[in-house]
Amino acid sequence: MTAKITDVRAYPLKTRTALVRVSTDAGVEGIGECSPMNVPIMCHFVETALRPLVLGQDPLDTERLWDAMYFGTHKLGTGGVQPSCIAGVDIALWDIKGKLLGQPLYRLLGGAVRTTFTMYKSIGGGGAMTPDAMLELVREAWDQGFKAFKIRMDWQYRQDVDPEKDLAMYRLCRDFLPAEIPLSFDANNGYTVPTAIRQGRKLEALGAAHFEEPVAPTNYEGIRQVADALDIPISAGEHEYTRWQFRDLILSARPDILQPDIVKCGGFTEALRIKALAETWDLPVMPHMTQPTIGNAASLHFCATIPLSSRPHEYTGPRADLDRIFTDPWEFQDGTMSIPDRPGLGLTLDERALESAREG
Ligand code: CA
């Protein structure tokens, strides 16, 4: 079986999505997406920096092409835009691989230990809200059928602004939800080490499922101090890209849970390398994921193959405006999502709907 890549295009959508399409001469096309850090920049990077490196190449050569993209552009930055754009192309290449071989991706990634996931509702913006406003959003998600939750403070790198309010917000939401429903807390890097430890003890007493990014993502020593001081699992990793950064995170910060984001950390090819690191250190993987369609599908295929990933999966919730660009959007039901048994990612673009969803 031979195929050649004939084109790589990236489209900004009105939904603040950087959609990647890779076409081949075998009549099969793959789709991917980049983290939407800055959609016009991401699309420009994919088309000008990555496209020339993969045109004419065999789409099945995912590792070789990943290396070509990474080492061919590493002077343009190895965190942020570059690995996230590689992710968009890499996910599309894996989608092609699945379609060419007629297999869902989790099978090509080594086989699923699970294909149905409890999705947790991830609700952000806590820093700018009252506890009552957050409770309202938790209540709405509960009515939508969610069976697991996380509230995020999003303090935008400001530290120790109002830990008392954060805690009051957590307590209010915890009191509303039945005791068996997991509720996690994400400080979004909003605390100093002593505040994080004090806050963590209180969250621990309230039964928080996990405590995410307590301190600055660059403060590996601080993450380690917090993780060492507390029993509640500390998670980190959404600000890390590639295996080399996860190596450093594991060795220096040693969080209890790793959170690679497949649309940020370089796509399937690099996520598999990070998975190997996680398994080497016996660390659970609980992906970071804010993209509810392609990114989410990719993340679930990846997660499906990891025995130590049984925690609920991050989900910002169903989005009709995104689902409509696919002929076969995935179904969120009773708080869970199952990977459909379709080749590749298992998502097909609806060309007419896509046309009206494109920016400009
Ligand atoms: Ca987070």
Short mmCIF file of C-alpha atoms and ligand atoms in Angstrom, two decimals:
data_model
loop_
_atom_site.label_atom_id
_atom_site.label_comp_id
_atom_site.label_asym_id
_atom_site.label_seq_id
_atom_site.Cartn_x
_atom_site.Cartn_y
_atom_site.Cartn_z
CA MET A 1 0.00 0.00 0.00
CA THR A 2 1.54 3.27 -1.04
CA ALA A 3 0.16 6.75 -0.88
CA LYS A 4 1.57 10.23 -1.20
CA ILE A 5 0.60 13.41 0.57
CA THR A 6 -0.73 15.81 -2.06
CA ASP A 7 -1.77 18.77 0.10
CA VAL A 8 -1.87 20.17 3.64
CA ARG A 9 -4.30 22.96 4.40
CA ALA A 10 -5.29 24.70 7.64
CA TYR A 11 -8.60 26.53 7.95
CA PRO A 12 -9.66 29.05 10.57
CA LEU A 13 -13.28 28.40 11.54
CA LYS A 14 -15.72 30.84 13.14
CA THR A 15 -15.71 28.57 16.19
CA ARG A 16 -12.08 29.61 16.92
CA THR A 17 -10.83 26.33 15.50
CA ALA A 18 -7.64 25.67 13.54
CA LEU A 19 -8.76 22.76 11.34
CA VAL A 20 -6.08 20.82 9.42
CA ARG A 21 -6.80 18.74 6.32
CA VAL A 22 -4.20 16.49 4.74
CA SER A 23 -5.02 14.97 1.35
CA THR A 24 -3.42 12.05 -0.46
CA ASP A 25 -3.37 10.54 -3.94
CA ALA A 26 -5.09 7.44 -2.50
CA GLY A 27 -8.45 9.20 -2.29
CA VAL A 28 -8.25 9.36 1.50
CA GLU A 29 -8.10 12.55 3.51
CA GLY A 30 -7.16 13.06 7.16
CA ILE A 31 -8.35 15.73 9.56
CA GLY A 32 -6.67 17.20 12.61
CA GLU A 33 -6.71 20.34 14.69
CA CYS A 34 -4.22 22.53 16.49
CA SER A 35 -4.69 24.09 19.90
CA PRO A 36 -6.40 27.41 19.15
CA MET A 37 -3.78 29.58 20.88
CA ASN A 38 -3.88 31.99 17.96
CA VAL A 39 -5.79 30.50 15.04
CA PRO A 40 -4.43 32.68 12.17
CA ILE A 41 -0.84 32.11 13.34
CA MET A 42 -1.41 28.36 13.70
CA CYS A 43 -2.92 28.08 10.21
CA HIS A 44 -0.08 30.14 8.71
CA PHE A 45 2.54 27.97 10.45
CA VAL A 46 0.95 24.72 9.22
CA GLU A 47 0.75 25.93 5.63
CA THR A 48 4.10 27.71 5.34
CA ALA A 49 6.44 25.87 7.74
CA LEU A 50 5.10 22.28 7.86
CA ARG A 51 3.39 21.74 4.50
CA PRO A 52 6.65 21.83 2.46
CA LEU A 53 8.23 19.25 4.79
CA VAL A 54 5.58 16.58 4.20
CA LEU A 55 4.33 17.16 0.64
CA GLY A 56 5.01 14.14 -1.59
CA GLN A 57 5.80 11.94 1.44
CA ASP A 58 4.15 8.69 2.49
CA PRO A 59 1.45 9.51 5.11
CA LEU A 60 2.03 6.16 6.84
CA ASP A 61 5.53 7.28 7.89
CA THR A 62 4.18 9.07 10.96
CA GLU A 63 7.34 8.91 13.09
CA ARG A 64 9.69 9.87 10.29
CA LEU A 65 7.44 12.78 9.32
CA TRP A 66 7.07 13.90 12.95
CA ASP A 67 10.84 14.10 13.21
CA ALA A 68 11.05 15.92 9.87
CA MET A 69 8.50 18.50 11.08
CA TYR A 70 10.02 18.89 14.54
CA PHE A 71 13.68 19.10 13.60
CA GLY A 72 12.86 21.02 10.42
CA THR A 73 11.25 23.85 12.42
CA HIS A 74 12.77 23.61 15.89
CA LYS A 75 14.38 27.04 15.61
CA LEU A 76 10.85 28.45 15.37
CA GLY A 77 10.13 27.38 18.95
CA THR A 78 9.77 24.01 20.64
CA GLY A 79 6.89 24.89 22.95
CA GLY A 80 3.53 26.44 22.10
CA VAL A 81 2.88 27.08 18.40
CA GLN A 82 5.34 24.64 16.80
CA PRO A 83 4.40 21.37 18.57
CA SER A 84 0.72 22.30 18.45
CA CYS A 85 0.87 22.80 14.69
CA ILE A 86 2.76 19.52 14.31
CA ALA A 87 -0.09 17.99 16.35
CA GLY A 88 -2.66 19.19 13.80
CA VAL A 89 -0.78 17.53 10.93
CA ASP A 90 0.17 14.40 12.90
CA ILE A 91 -3.44 13.74 13.97
CA ALA A 92 -4.51 14.06 10.33
CA LEU A 93 -1.76 11.60 9.27
CA TRP A 94 -2.98 9.06 11.84
CA ASP A 95 -6.54 9.60 10.62
CA ILE A 96 -5.31 8.74 7.11
CA LYS A 97 -3.49 5.68 8.44
CA GLY A 98 -6.68 4.43 10.12
CA LYS A 99 -8.75 5.02 7.01
CA LEU A 100 -6.22 3.34 4.70
CA LEU A 101 -6.07 0.31 6.99
CA GLY A 102 -9.80 0.36 7.75
CA GLN A 103 -9.24 0.41 11.53
CA PRO A 104 -10.22 2.72 14.38
CA LEU A 105 -7.12 4.45 15.70
CA TYR A 106 -7.14 2.85 19.14
CA ARG A 107 -6.47 -0.50 17.43
CA LEU A 108 -3.48 0.89 15.54
CA LEU A 109 -2.21 2.46 18.78
CA GLY A 110 -2.01 -0.97 20.39
CA GLY A 111 -5.54 -1.86 21.39
CA ALA A 112 -8.11 -0.44 23.79
CA VAL A 113 -8.33 -1.25 27.47
CA ARG A 114 -11.58 0.77 27.42
CA THR A 115 -13.66 2.51 24.77
CA THR A 116 -16.26 4.18 27.01
CA PHE A 117 -15.23 7.10 29.20
CA THR A 118 -16.78 9.08 32.00
CA MET A 119 -16.39 12.67 30.82
CA TYR A 120 -15.93 15.33 33.47
CA LYS A 121 -17.39 18.76 32.95
CA SER A 122 -14.57 21.28 33.02
CA ILE A 123 -15.82 24.73 33.98
CA GLY A 124 -13.43 27.68 33.92
CA GLY A 125 -13.41 31.34 34.82
CA GLY A 126 -13.84 30.81 38.58
CA GLY A 127 -11.56 33.71 39.49
CA ALA A 128 -13.91 36.24 37.90
CA MET A 129 -17.08 34.65 39.32
CA THR A 130 -18.99 34.51 42.55
CA PRO A 131 -19.38 31.07 44.12
CA ASP A 132 -23.10 31.24 43.28
CA ALA A 133 -22.37 31.88 39.59
CA MET A 134 -20.11 28.82 39.48
CA LEU A 135 -22.73 26.74 41.25
CA GLU A 136 -25.22 27.73 38.57
CA LEU A 137 -22.91 26.34 35.86
CA VAL A 138 -22.33 23.15 37.83
CA ARG A 139 -26.09 22.78 38.20
CA GLU A 140 -26.59 23.20 34.43
CA ALA A 141 -23.96 20.54 33.70
CA TRP A 142 -25.54 18.22 36.26
CA ASP A 143 -28.84 18.64 34.40
CA GLN A 144 -27.00 17.77 31.15
CA GLY A 145 -26.06 14.42 32.68
CA PHE A 146 -22.47 14.96 33.77
CA LYS A 147 -21.31 12.58 36.48
CA ALA A 148 -17.92 14.18 37.21
CA PHE A 149 -16.75 17.80 37.46
CA LYS A 150 -13.82 20.15 37.73
CA ILE A 151 -13.93 23.84 38.54
CA ARG A 152 -11.10 26.02 37.27
CA MET A 153 -10.01 29.29 38.82
CA ASP A 154 -8.26 30.79 35.74
CA TRP A 155 -6.46 33.46 37.75
CA GLN A 156 -4.35 34.24 34.67
CA TYR A 157 -1.01 33.76 36.42
CA ARG A 158 -1.89 36.12 39.29
CA GLN A 159 -1.17 34.36 42.56
CA ASP A 160 -2.98 34.21 45.89
CA VAL A 161 -5.66 36.72 44.81
CA ASP A 162 -8.54 35.26 46.82
CA PRO A 163 -7.96 31.70 48.06
CA GLU A 164 -10.81 32.03 50.57
CA LYS A 165 -13.29 32.70 47.78
CA ASP A 166 -11.86 29.81 45.73
CA LEU A 167 -12.45 27.50 48.66
CA ALA A 168 -15.94 28.84 49.31
CA MET A 169 -16.72 28.16 45.64
CA TYR A 170 -15.42 24.61 45.89
CA ARG A 171 -17.37 23.99 49.09
CA LEU A 172 -20.63 25.31 47.62
CA CYS A 173 -20.31 23.08 44.52
CA ARG A 174 -19.24 20.10 46.64
CA ASP A 175 -22.28 20.52 48.88
CA PHE A 176 -24.57 20.56 45.84
CA LEU A 177 -23.20 17.41 44.19
CA PRO A 178 -23.88 13.94 45.60
CA ALA A 179 -20.92 12.62 47.59
CA GLU A 180 -20.08 9.89 45.07
CA ILE A 181 -19.70 12.40 42.19
CA PRO A 182 -16.04 13.43 41.76
CA LEU A 183 -15.32 17.17 41.90
CA SER A 184 -11.78 18.34 41.17
CA PHE A 185 -10.15 21.72 41.68
CA ASP A 186 -7.86 23.52 39.22
CA ALA A 187 -5.88 26.46 40.59
CA ASN A 188 -4.61 27.28 37.09
CA ASN A 189 -1.21 28.16 38.55
CA GLY A 190 -2.86 30.67 40.89
CA TYR A 191 -1.04 30.01 44.18
CA THR A 192 2.34 30.34 45.80
CA VAL A 193 3.72 27.18 47.40
CA PRO A 194 2.59 27.85 51.01
CA THR A 195 -0.90 28.90 49.89
CA ALA A 196 -1.17 25.84 47.65
CA ILE A 197 -0.24 23.54 50.53
CA ARG A 198 -2.72 25.20 52.94
CA GLN A 199 -5.45 25.18 50.29
CA GLY A 200 -4.63 21.60 49.33
CA ARG A 201 -5.11 20.38 52.91
CA LYS A 202 -8.58 21.91 52.96
CA LEU A 203 -9.45 20.45 49.54
CA GLU A 204 -8.19 17.10 50.76
CA ALA A 205 -10.52 17.27 53.77
CA LEU A 206 -13.42 18.08 51.44
CA GLY A 207 -12.62 15.03 49.31
CA ALA A 208 -11.46 16.76 46.11
CA ALA A 209 -10.69 14.18 43.41
CA HIS A 210 -7.51 15.93 42.31
CA PHE A 211 -5.75 19.29 42.69
CA GLU A 212 -4.55 20.65 39.35
CA GLU A 213 -1.67 23.02 38.65
CA PRO A 214 -1.37 24.52 42.12
CA VAL A 215 1.61 26.77 41.31
CA ALA A 216 3.38 28.33 38.30
CA PRO A 217 4.01 25.75 35.54
CA THR A 218 7.67 26.75 35.40
CA ASN A 219 8.13 26.17 39.14
CA TYR A 220 9.01 22.48 39.04
CA GLU A 221 10.56 22.59 42.51
CA GLY A 222 7.36 24.20 43.85
CA ILE A 223 5.12 21.55 42.25
CA ARG A 224 7.27 18.92 43.91
CA GLN A 225 7.03 20.64 47.32
CA VAL A 226 3.24 20.76 47.04
CA ALA A 227 2.97 17.16 45.81
CA ASP A 228 5.26 15.95 48.61
CA ALA A 229 3.32 17.84 51.30
CA LEU A 230 -0.16 16.62 50.33
CA ASP A 231 -1.98 13.31 49.94
CA ILE A 232 -4.43 14.66 47.35
CA PRO A 233 -3.13 13.84 43.82
CA ILE A 234 -1.42 16.83 42.20
CA SER A 235 -1.65 17.05 38.41
CA ALA A 236 0.36 19.00 35.84
CA GLY A 237 1.37 18.82 32.20
CA GLU A 238 -0.92 21.00 30.11
CA HIS A 239 1.93 23.48 29.72
CA GLU A 240 4.44 20.85 28.64
CA TYR A 241 5.22 19.96 25.06
CA THR A 242 7.07 16.94 23.75
CA ARG A 243 8.76 14.04 25.53
CA TRP A 244 11.72 16.17 26.59
CA GLN A 245 9.58 18.58 28.61
CA PHE A 246 7.64 15.70 30.16
CA ARG A 247 10.94 14.06 31.08
CA ASP A 248 11.93 17.24 32.93
CA LEU A 249 8.51 17.58 34.55
CA ILE A 250 8.65 14.00 35.83
CA LEU A 251 12.23 14.17 37.06
CA SER A 252 11.98 17.59 38.74
CA ALA A 253 8.35 18.21 39.65
CA ARG A 254 7.10 14.62 40.01
CA PRO A 255 3.35 15.38 39.89
CA ASP A 256 1.04 12.47 40.78
CA ILE A 257 -0.86 12.69 37.47
CA LEU A 258 0.39 13.70 34.00
CA GLN A 259 -1.79 15.81 31.73
CA PRO A 260 -0.53 15.81 28.15
CA ASP A 261 -2.81 17.55 25.66
CA ILE A 262 -2.72 15.78 22.30
CA VAL A 263 -3.44 18.95 20.29
CA LYS A 264 -0.61 20.76 22.08
CA CYS A 265 2.09 18.18 22.71
CA GLY A 266 2.67 17.07 19.11
CA GLY A 267 -0.20 14.71 18.27
CA PHE A 268 -0.37 10.91 18.52
CA THR A 269 3.23 10.27 17.62
CA GLU A 270 4.61 12.32 20.49
CA ALA A 271 1.78 11.43 22.89
CA LEU A 272 2.82 7.77 22.52
CA ARG A 273 6.36 8.69 23.56
CA ILE A 274 4.96 10.57 26.58
CA LYS A 275 2.79 7.55 27.38
CA ALA A 276 5.95 5.42 27.49
CA LEU A 277 7.52 7.88 29.96
CA ALA A 278 4.38 7.88 32.12
CA GLU A 279 4.34 4.10 32.19
CA THR A 280 8.05 3.95 32.97
CA TRP A 281 7.42 6.07 36.08
CA ASP A 282 4.10 4.36 36.82
CA LEU A 283 2.22 7.67 36.60
CA PRO A 284 -1.47 7.94 35.66
CA VAL A 285 -2.34 9.95 32.54
CA MET A 286 -5.37 12.21 32.66
CA PRO A 287 -5.24 14.31 29.50
CA HIS A 288 -5.86 18.02 29.29
CA MET A 289 -8.43 18.67 26.55
CA THR A 290 -10.48 21.74 25.72
CA GLN A 291 -11.32 20.93 22.06
CA PRO A 292 -14.64 19.05 22.05
CA THR A 293 -14.60 17.39 18.60
CA ILE A 294 -11.39 16.40 16.76
CA GLY A 295 -9.09 17.02 19.72
CA ASN A 296 -11.42 15.14 22.04
CA ALA A 297 -11.70 12.20 19.64
CA ALA A 298 -7.91 12.02 19.31
CA SER A 299 -7.48 12.22 23.08
CA LEU A 300 -9.98 9.40 23.70
CA HIS A 301 -8.34 7.10 21.13
CA PHE A 302 -5.01 7.79 22.89
CA CYS A 303 -6.45 7.36 26.38
CA ALA A 304 -8.20 4.15 25.36
CA THR A 305 -4.84 2.41 25.17
CA ILE A 306 -3.50 3.46 28.59
CA PRO A 307 -4.29 1.16 31.53
CA LEU A 308 -3.37 3.91 34.03
CA SER A 309 -5.90 6.39 32.65
CA SER A 310 -9.09 5.34 34.35
CA ARG A 311 -9.92 8.77 35.77
CA PRO A 312 -12.71 10.77 34.08
CA HIS A 313 -11.68 12.60 30.89
CA GLU A 314 -11.80 16.39 30.54
CA TYR A 315 -14.64 17.71 28.40
CA THR A 316 -15.92 21.25 28.01
CA GLY A 317 -19.27 19.83 26.88
CA PRO A 318 -21.24 19.20 23.67
CA ARG A 319 -21.12 22.07 21.18
CA ALA A 320 -23.82 22.15 18.50
CA ASP A 321 -21.87 24.76 16.50
CA LEU A 322 -18.90 22.38 16.22
CA ASP A 323 -20.84 19.12 15.92
CA ARG A 324 -22.68 20.46 12.87
CA ILE A 325 -19.56 20.42 10.69
CA PHE A 326 -19.46 16.61 10.97
CA THR A 327 -21.84 14.08 9.43
CA ASP A 328 -21.27 11.75 12.41
CA PRO A 329 -20.61 13.77 15.61
CA TRP A 330 -19.87 11.68 18.70
CA GLU A 331 -22.61 11.29 21.22
CA PHE A 332 -22.40 12.43 24.83
CA GLN A 333 -24.88 10.39 26.84
CA ASP A 334 -25.46 9.89 30.57
CA GLY A 335 -22.14 11.51 31.39
CA THR A 336 -20.16 9.22 29.10
CA MET A 337 -18.76 9.07 25.60
CA SER A 338 -17.87 5.95 23.61
CA ILE A 339 -15.44 5.69 20.72
CA PRO A 340 -17.37 4.63 17.62
CA ASP A 341 -16.09 1.63 15.69
CA ARG A 342 -15.18 3.57 12.55
CA PRO A 343 -11.87 3.82 10.66
CA GLY A 344 -9.38 6.51 11.69
CA LEU A 345 -10.55 9.16 14.15
CA GLY A 346 -14.19 8.33 13.40
CA LEU A 347 -15.26 11.82 12.35
CA THR A 348 -16.30 12.88 8.83
CA LEU A 349 -16.53 16.48 7.65
CA ASP A 350 -19.81 17.71 6.22
CA GLU A 351 -18.51 19.82 3.32
CA ARG A 352 -21.56 22.07 3.07
CA ALA A 353 -21.66 22.79 6.77
CA LEU A 354 -17.91 23.37 6.76
CA GLU A 355 -18.19 25.95 4.00
CA SER A 356 -20.49 28.11 6.13
CA ALA A 357 -18.34 27.56 9.23
CA ARG A 358 -15.16 28.92 7.67
CA GLU A 359 -13.79 32.27 8.74
CA GLY A 360 -13.73 34.88 5.94
CA CA B 1 -6.06 22.94 33.74
#
